[in-house]
Amino acid sequence: MEVLMMEMSRENDASKQEESITQIVCHEDGCSPKASQTDIGRKLHKNADMNSSPSSSSHEEELESAMEENERLKMMIKQIQENYKSLQLRFIEMLQQGSAIEGAEEEPELVSLSLGTSPTGSKKDDQKRTTTDINGGLTLGINPRFPSHENNSELPKEEDREEAVVAADKSQVKRARVSVRTRCEALTMYDGCQWRKYGQKISKGNPCPRSYYRCTVAPGCPVRKQVQRSVDDMSILITTYEGKHNHPLPVSATAMASTTAAAASMLLSGSSTSQPLGLSSAVELNGLSFSSSLHDNSRPPSFPTITIDLTGSPASSNYISSRFTADFPATPRFPPANLNFSSPVAEVLPSVWGNDQFYQTLTKAITSDPSFRSLISAAISTVDQADQRAESFGQNLMQAAISQSLKDSASYFKGFTSSSSRIGSSPQSSPSPSPFSFSVFNSASALGSDNKEQKK
DNA sequence: CGATTTTGACCCGCGC
DNA sequence: GCGCGGGTCAAAATCG
């Protein structure tokens, strides 16, 4: 994986122009490189047809330059295609190698993003939650298979029930959570979804109450989140997600969902190996200092939890520390691990940091910086030495990265005609030029559920 | 008046 | 078995 990513970075550096072209078209066509390339081809062909019409001598020069341009673009496309094919081949090759190693070392496990509810659920739960838990396990992230019918609360399709049976049959049903720490003055941080509060509790050791929310985008959605302020720093909001959306998500929510899915995937992948993530490395990226280290939690949570820490370091207001941590129950199956990122530019980050901006930064970092990719891939490769599902984390992450890059580029080009969609419209937005000055692709949705949650 | 929040009660798992 | 703590339920209160 690392080699692959490094290779990708080299090729990315070598053809930045090509990237920008493909990204724009790719965004329109649904992220398929093949589709985008054929689209370019169609456009080029169309241009050629237009240019072939009778023209004056002055037009002939234009025609000639246009033809040259077309040739250049064709060459670019060809190169992109070759790069894409070679990368694809290498990726498949590495996947096969990885699975071969796994087969020798470990028994095959359920390859799924399912995070699993406890098979020993109570009878009451069984009765009450036929619509929410029947999926056979709470899972994190987007599930495109579910249509957005109004009868979402009905029983899931046969395939999903089969999946549930498979998951239940596996005794190693796991339950994982993705926790996001962020500095936020609001009651909850914005994540693009609609939430309804269903409970509040004072937890031990923290005077701040913990609030319980469930997703209300679709009836029967099993996704829940817990929101609680940190006992160490009241300005830090800890949001813990659990479950998988059974409905299409708003555009603004996909970043969070895909990231939590990826994080959960990595978490579960790591949970199947007895080898801890013994990472200790650091890289510099666009003013961000990314580092990884072993996580040392004195009190591990009862469920495997991965933490994305976006808070600034209390030691220095100039530093923001963004880190991935994975907390596991005190069992050998859940080795502790984390990735730790920090940056000396916290002052430019708004308190809305923790919404799409983080994911854009993360994914941008992955797509643009080889050293950061190396760090991520090192983490991934450490995990996937024993479990191929770690590959899905890498794929998810890269997919999210690519997807976000496309959105970024689309927003960037839209910005030439309109600047109203920038996050700068928010009173909490970051000041202008900074490495984190990203566009928001759906500003309207940014006024969604959180405002509702803050209204009282 | 419907949607949402609040809050006490209840359930359940876990440790002793 | 008992107590504790986390999580959920559901009726009442509140909001728009």
XYZ file of C-alpha atoms (C1' of nucleotides) in Angstrom:
488
model
C 0.000 0.000 0.000
C 2.725 2.401 0.918
C 4.558 1.739 -2.282
C 1.384 2.216 -4.179
C 0.643 5.516 -2.555
C 4.167 6.747 -3.042
C 3.903 5.809 -6.643
C 0.636 7.632 -6.912
C 2.189 10.713 -5.429
C 5.014 10.707 -7.910
C 2.650 10.422 -10.749
C 0.444 13.065 -9.272
C 3.339 15.444 -9.070
C 4.272 14.690 -12.610
C 0.880 15.461 -13.981
C -0.836 18.088 -11.908
C -2.371 19.659 -14.935
C -3.888 16.391 -15.952
C -5.318 16.006 -12.505
C -7.116 19.280 -12.574
C -8.669 18.430 -15.866
C -9.803 14.991 -14.872
C -11.136 16.141 -11.560
C -13.458 18.674 -13.047
C -14.903 16.292 -15.530
C -14.840 13.466 -13.044
C -16.986 15.449 -10.680
C -19.641 15.838 -13.299
C -19.526 12.260 -14.329
C -19.536 10.512 -11.048
C -15.900 9.972 -10.229
C -15.220 7.275 -12.731
C -11.880 7.883 -14.406
C -13.033 5.934 -17.395
C -16.206 7.953 -17.686
C -14.354 11.192 -17.344
C -11.911 10.256 -19.999
C -14.567 9.322 -22.478
C -16.255 12.558 -21.684
C -13.129 14.466 -22.482
C -12.909 12.499 -25.645
C -16.413 13.494 -26.600
C -15.672 17.123 -25.914
C -12.497 16.992 -27.882
C -14.272 15.394 -30.747
C -16.924 18.029 -30.569
C -14.268 20.725 -30.666
C -12.676 19.097 -33.650
C -15.982 19.092 -35.454
C -16.518 22.737 -34.742
C -13.052 23.552 -35.883
C -13.529 21.746 -39.129
C -16.084 24.247 -40.377
C -15.040 26.717 -43.143
C -13.142 29.679 -41.772
C -11.018 32.636 -42.725
C -7.212 32.692 -42.530
C -7.313 34.212 -39.083
C -9.526 31.376 -38.028
C -7.064 28.925 -39.487
C -4.518 29.942 -36.909
C -7.060 29.454 -34.195
C -7.956 26.162 -35.723
C -4.342 25.141 -35.748
C -3.769 26.089 -32.147
C -6.954 24.330 -31.205
C -5.780 21.213 -32.962
C -2.484 21.409 -31.120
C -4.359 21.848 -27.902
C -6.469 18.838 -28.711
C -3.394 16.772 -29.443
C -1.868 17.841 -26.167
C -5.019 16.939 -24.314
C -5.185 13.592 -26.029
C -1.652 12.879 -24.944
C -2.582 13.823 -21.415
C -5.564 11.521 -21.500
C -3.466 8.707 -22.803
C -0.941 9.224 -20.048
C -3.664 9.345 -17.443
C -5.135 6.150 -18.753
C -1.785 4.434 -18.597
C -1.137 5.672 -15.106
C -4.563 4.574 -14.024
C -4.151 1.112 -15.467
C -0.717 0.573 -13.995
C -1.887 1.756 -10.598
C -4.910 -0.463 -10.772
C -2.766 -3.449 -11.641
C -0.343 -2.731 -8.863
C -3.143 -2.261 -6.393
C -4.755 -5.558 -7.302
C -1.378 -7.220 -7.146
C -0.753 -5.901 -3.678
C -4.215 -6.893 -2.556
C -3.573 -10.421 -3.698
C -0.245 -10.533 -1.924
C -1.822 -9.212 1.229
C -4.624 -11.750 1.221
C -2.140 -14.559 0.609
C -0.221 -13.559 3.715
C -3.399 -13.294 5.730
C -4.582 -16.696 4.678
C -1.464 -18.209 6.100
C -1.594 -16.310 9.345
C -5.187 -16.060 10.339
C -8.596 -17.525 9.890
C -10.832 -15.632 7.541
C -13.270 -13.285 9.173
C -16.399 -11.598 8.052
C -15.391 -8.929 5.628
C -17.836 -6.242 6.366
C -18.161 -2.811 7.797
C -20.696 -4.189 10.198
C -19.876 -3.263 13.709
C -22.302 -5.696 15.199
C -24.581 -5.462 18.166
C -24.174 -7.858 20.953
C -25.674 -11.221 20.122
C -26.829 -11.431 23.690
C -29.329 -8.658 23.392
C -32.250 -8.655 25.719
C -35.653 -9.944 24.756
C -37.039 -6.510 25.156
C -34.461 -5.142 22.817
C -35.255 -7.817 20.335
C -38.871 -6.866 20.421
C -38.428 -3.152 20.446
C -35.699 -2.833 17.895
C -36.852 -5.011 15.130
C -36.563 -2.141 12.752
C -33.262 -0.745 13.867
C -31.090 -3.664 14.842
C -32.325 -6.245 12.460
C -29.531 -5.293 10.146
C -27.581 -7.641 12.278
C -25.290 -5.061 13.640
C -24.749 -1.426 13.819
C -22.493 -0.287 11.091
C -20.798 2.963 10.423
C -20.974 5.018 7.322
C -22.898 5.230 4.150
C -24.823 2.341 2.775
C -25.749 3.149 -0.780
C -27.787 0.000 -1.099
C -30.604 1.431 0.928
C -33.050 3.417 -1.079
C -34.693 6.435 0.409
C -38.164 5.023 0.530
C -40.644 6.295 2.999
C -40.991 2.763 4.252
C -37.497 2.769 5.608
C -38.847 1.535 8.859
C -39.977 -1.646 7.258
C -37.985 -4.791 7.412
C -34.783 -4.658 5.442
C -34.257 -6.594 2.277
C -33.436 -10.264 2.200
C -29.774 -9.656 1.492
C -29.468 -7.479 4.530
C -31.084 -10.072 6.696
C -28.721 -12.648 5.329
C -25.901 -10.350 6.208
C -27.371 -10.090 9.656
C -27.461 -13.851 10.000
C -23.870 -14.131 8.862
C -22.836 -11.470 11.304
C -24.736 -13.133 14.104
C -23.277 -16.487 13.275
C -19.866 -15.102 13.663
C -19.227 -15.146 17.337
C -16.832 -12.258 16.943
C -19.493 -9.684 16.554
C -17.908 -6.364 17.236
C -19.183 -2.976 18.150
C -17.111 0.016 17.333
C -17.468 3.729 17.685
C -15.897 6.715 16.126
C -15.273 9.580 18.441
C -14.493 13.100 17.287
C -12.947 15.627 19.620
C -13.225 19.210 18.551
C -13.209 22.677 19.981
C -16.758 23.876 19.717
C -18.788 26.350 21.703
C -22.061 25.063 20.320
C -24.016 22.241 21.893
C -23.051 19.918 19.099
C -20.743 20.114 16.155
C -22.177 20.206 12.677
C -21.910 16.960 10.771
C -24.557 17.325 8.112
C -27.172 15.042 9.626
C -30.379 15.751 11.474
C -30.401 14.561 15.058
C -33.014 14.250 17.713
C -32.099 14.196 21.347
C -33.518 11.256 23.221
C -31.696 11.333 26.469
C -29.252 13.030 28.739
C -27.213 11.613 31.508
C -24.593 12.708 33.961
C -21.775 10.290 33.560
C -19.355 9.431 36.281
C -16.253 11.545 36.459
C -17.615 14.344 34.309
C -19.863 17.118 35.613
C -20.980 17.873 32.089
C -24.019 15.874 31.023
C -23.792 13.491 28.136
C -26.471 13.940 25.519
C -27.813 11.128 23.377
C -28.972 11.778 19.847
C -30.377 9.570 17.138
C -30.457 10.276 13.444
C -33.812 11.513 12.195
C -32.992 11.856 8.534
C -34.905 8.639 7.932
C -37.203 6.711 10.256
C -35.539 3.678 11.686
C -32.023 4.890 11.100
C -29.908 3.128 13.717
C -27.202 5.758 13.905
C -26.730 7.370 17.278
C -24.329 9.833 18.665
C -23.263 10.895 22.091
C -22.148 14.412 22.791
C -20.236 15.392 25.865
C -17.829 18.094 26.868
C -14.386 17.055 27.921
C -13.779 17.059 31.636
C -10.292 18.415 31.037
C -11.320 21.270 28.811
C -14.922 22.404 28.676
C -14.388 23.946 25.278
C -13.689 20.534 23.804
C -16.692 18.696 22.508
C -16.518 14.931 22.218
C -18.943 13.466 19.707
C -19.157 9.707 19.461
C -20.895 8.085 16.497
C -22.266 4.592 16.438
C -24.157 2.835 13.701
C -24.640 3.060 10.000
C -27.106 5.247 8.154
C -29.761 3.261 6.314
C -30.556 6.101 3.967
C -28.867 8.428 1.519
C -27.079 11.222 3.246
C -27.056 14.922 2.520
C -23.984 15.965 0.612
C -22.662 17.758 3.638
C -22.942 14.603 5.708
C -21.123 12.265 3.386
C -17.697 13.474 4.400
C -18.299 12.642 8.017
C -20.005 9.366 7.205
C -17.273 8.167 4.894
C -14.587 9.207 7.306
C -16.218 7.512 10.255
C -16.789 4.463 8.099
C -13.164 4.445 7.131
C -12.071 4.965 10.697
C -14.370 2.237 11.925
C -13.135 -0.024 9.201
C -9.582 0.571 10.245
C -10.528 0.024 13.833
C -12.169 -3.291 13.151
C -9.371 -4.299 10.885
C -6.898 -3.619 13.623
C -9.024 -5.460 16.102
C -8.507 -8.701 14.301
C -4.804 -8.691 14.699
C -2.758 -9.139 17.774
C -0.120 -6.857 16.486
C -0.299 -3.364 17.888
C 0.246 -0.335 15.765
C 3.688 0.497 16.857
C 3.856 3.734 14.980
C 6.078 6.573 15.785
C 6.699 8.962 12.981
C 6.118 12.522 11.931
C 5.811 14.467 8.734
C 5.388 18.094 7.775
C 2.623 19.101 5.467
C 1.468 22.551 4.460
C 2.314 23.890 7.847
C 0.758 20.909 9.507
C 2.904 18.637 11.556
C 1.607 15.117 11.420
C 2.882 12.537 13.780
C 1.918 9.155 15.024
C 2.606 7.467 18.280
C 1.381 4.758 20.548
C -1.701 5.657 22.442
C -1.615 5.355 26.174
C -5.027 5.323 27.678
C -5.165 4.497 31.306
C -8.789 3.501 31.074
C -9.859 1.905 27.833
C -13.524 2.108 26.917
C -15.802 -0.902 26.860
C -16.127 -0.772 23.063
C -13.451 -0.378 20.456
C -13.408 3.323 19.776
C -11.435 5.324 17.310
C -10.905 8.951 18.178
C -10.307 11.753 15.761
C -8.851 14.540 17.818
C -9.181 17.993 16.299
C -8.527 19.974 19.410
C -5.751 22.427 19.980
C -3.059 21.610 22.423
C -3.714 23.272 25.784
C 0.012 23.850 26.167
C 0.118 26.266 23.288
C -2.690 28.127 21.674
C -0.668 28.166 18.506
C -0.908 24.462 18.136
C -3.716 22.339 17.042
C -3.455 18.679 17.627
C -5.410 16.466 15.355
C -5.043 12.822 15.945
C -6.550 9.475 15.349
C -6.634 7.282 18.358
C -8.038 3.853 18.652
C -9.135 2.736 22.061
C -9.950 -0.860 22.688
C -11.240 -2.899 25.557
C -8.584 -4.544 27.609
C -8.410 -7.592 25.429
C -5.609 -8.763 23.187
C -7.965 -8.589 20.238
C -8.132 -4.821 20.504
C -4.610 -3.510 20.492
C -4.227 0.158 21.248
C -3.168 2.440 18.462
C -3.333 5.974 17.325
C -2.248 8.410 14.727
C -1.423 11.803 16.046
C -1.435 14.949 13.978
C -0.540 18.397 15.175
C -0.221 21.785 13.599
C 1.151 25.184 14.587
C -1.673 27.073 12.975
C -4.557 26.631 15.338
C -5.378 30.282 15.451
C -6.564 30.238 11.883
C -9.001 27.475 12.566
C -12.545 28.391 13.441
C -14.586 26.663 16.049
C -16.548 25.088 13.267
C -13.401 23.119 12.677
C -14.644 19.637 13.043
C -17.096 19.804 10.214
C -16.318 19.268 6.560
C -13.165 21.311 6.800
C -11.383 18.654 8.733
C -12.233 15.985 6.248
C -11.261 18.213 3.407
C -7.964 18.960 5.044
C -7.353 15.348 5.802
C -8.281 14.165 2.374
C -6.442 17.012 0.734
C -3.417 16.092 2.729
C -3.691 12.536 1.562
C -4.108 13.495 -2.051
C -1.492 16.176 -2.177
C 1.304 15.135 0.070
C 3.309 11.964 -0.447
C 4.837 11.983 2.995
C 1.474 12.142 4.674
C 0.239 9.357 2.471
C 3.250 7.397 3.553
C 2.340 7.922 7.153
C -1.236 6.866 6.598
C -0.240 3.937 4.489
C 2.285 2.883 7.110
C -0.531 2.771 9.603
C -2.671 0.867 7.194
C 0.011 -1.581 6.245
C 0.719 -2.275 9.893
C -2.877 -3.241 10.305
C -3.340 -5.111 7.102
C -0.432 -7.375 7.730
C -3.010 -9.474 9.463
C -6.279 -8.366 8.011
C -7.217 -7.410 4.526
C -10.037 -5.262 5.747
C -7.491 -2.633 6.515
C -7.300 -2.268 2.794
C -10.853 -1.119 2.848
C -9.824 1.638 5.179
C -7.213 2.755 2.745
C -9.648 2.513 -0.089
C -12.315 4.364 1.814
C -9.885 7.018 2.850
C -8.518 7.429 -0.615
C -11.992 7.337 -2.056
C -13.095 10.009 0.342
C -9.962 11.923 -0.469
C -10.579 11.764 -4.166
C -14.210 12.579 -3.711
C -13.357 15.556 -1.547
C -10.725 16.728 -3.969
C -13.317 16.732 -6.682
C -15.657 18.730 -4.545
C -12.856 21.094 -3.657
C -11.949 21.671 -7.235
C -15.566 22.125 -8.188
C -16.057 24.664 -5.451
C -12.858 26.346 -6.433
C -14.032 26.853 -9.955
C -17.442 27.906 -8.840
C -15.673 30.458 -6.710
C -14.744 32.375 -9.822
C -18.351 33.216 -10.345
C -19.625 33.270 -6.814
C -17.960 33.572 -3.462
C -21.142 33.275 -1.451
C -20.727 29.570 -0.940
C -17.614 29.935 1.077
C -17.554 29.067 4.679
C -16.434 32.597 5.317
C -20.091 33.479 5.411
C -20.232 31.865 8.779
C -19.478 34.100 11.737
C -17.250 31.347 13.032
C -15.374 30.920 9.854
C -11.662 31.098 9.495
C -9.899 34.251 8.441
C -8.761 34.442 4.916
C -5.619 33.043 3.503
C -4.546 29.954 5.330
C -3.692 26.443 4.368
C -7.185 25.564 5.534
C -9.157 27.993 3.503
C -11.481 25.591 1.813
C -14.766 26.068 0.132
C -17.898 24.525 1.471
C -19.753 22.626 -1.137
C -23.171 22.949 0.374
C -23.480 26.057 2.388
C -27.230 25.802 2.730
C -27.004 22.548 4.557
C -24.540 24.042 6.960
C -27.477 25.673 8.648
C -29.079 22.372 9.313
C -29.626 20.406 12.431
C -27.082 22.080 14.604
C -28.888 25.328 14.506
C -31.950 23.457 15.560
C -30.002 21.905 18.321
C -28.802 25.281 19.457
C -32.093 27.027 19.268
C -32.843 26.328 22.884
C -50.589 21.247 16.881
C -46.716 18.705 15.518
C -41.924 18.406 16.459
C -38.462 18.501 19.732
C -36.431 18.623 24.334
C -36.390 17.480 29.164
C -36.081 14.340 32.782
C -37.194 10.672 35.900
C -37.778 5.796 35.546
C -36.392 1.675 33.865
C -33.376 -1.942 31.821
C -29.156 -4.320 31.423
C -24.342 -5.578 31.810
C -20.621 -5.865 34.812
C -17.860 -6.148 38.931
C -17.719 -7.331 43.686
C -27.514 -11.169 44.824
C -26.604 -6.388 44.975
C -25.105 -1.987 43.642
C -23.307 0.952 40.139
C -23.096 3.119 35.810
C -24.318 3.515 31.004
C -27.957 3.630 27.837
C -32.852 4.011 26.532
C -37.739 4.887 27.085
C -41.643 7.668 27.375
C -44.609 11.110 29.447
C -44.583 15.885 30.234
C -42.987 20.303 28.962
C -41.570 23.480 25.606
C -41.020 25.573 21.176
C -42.143 27.429 16.615
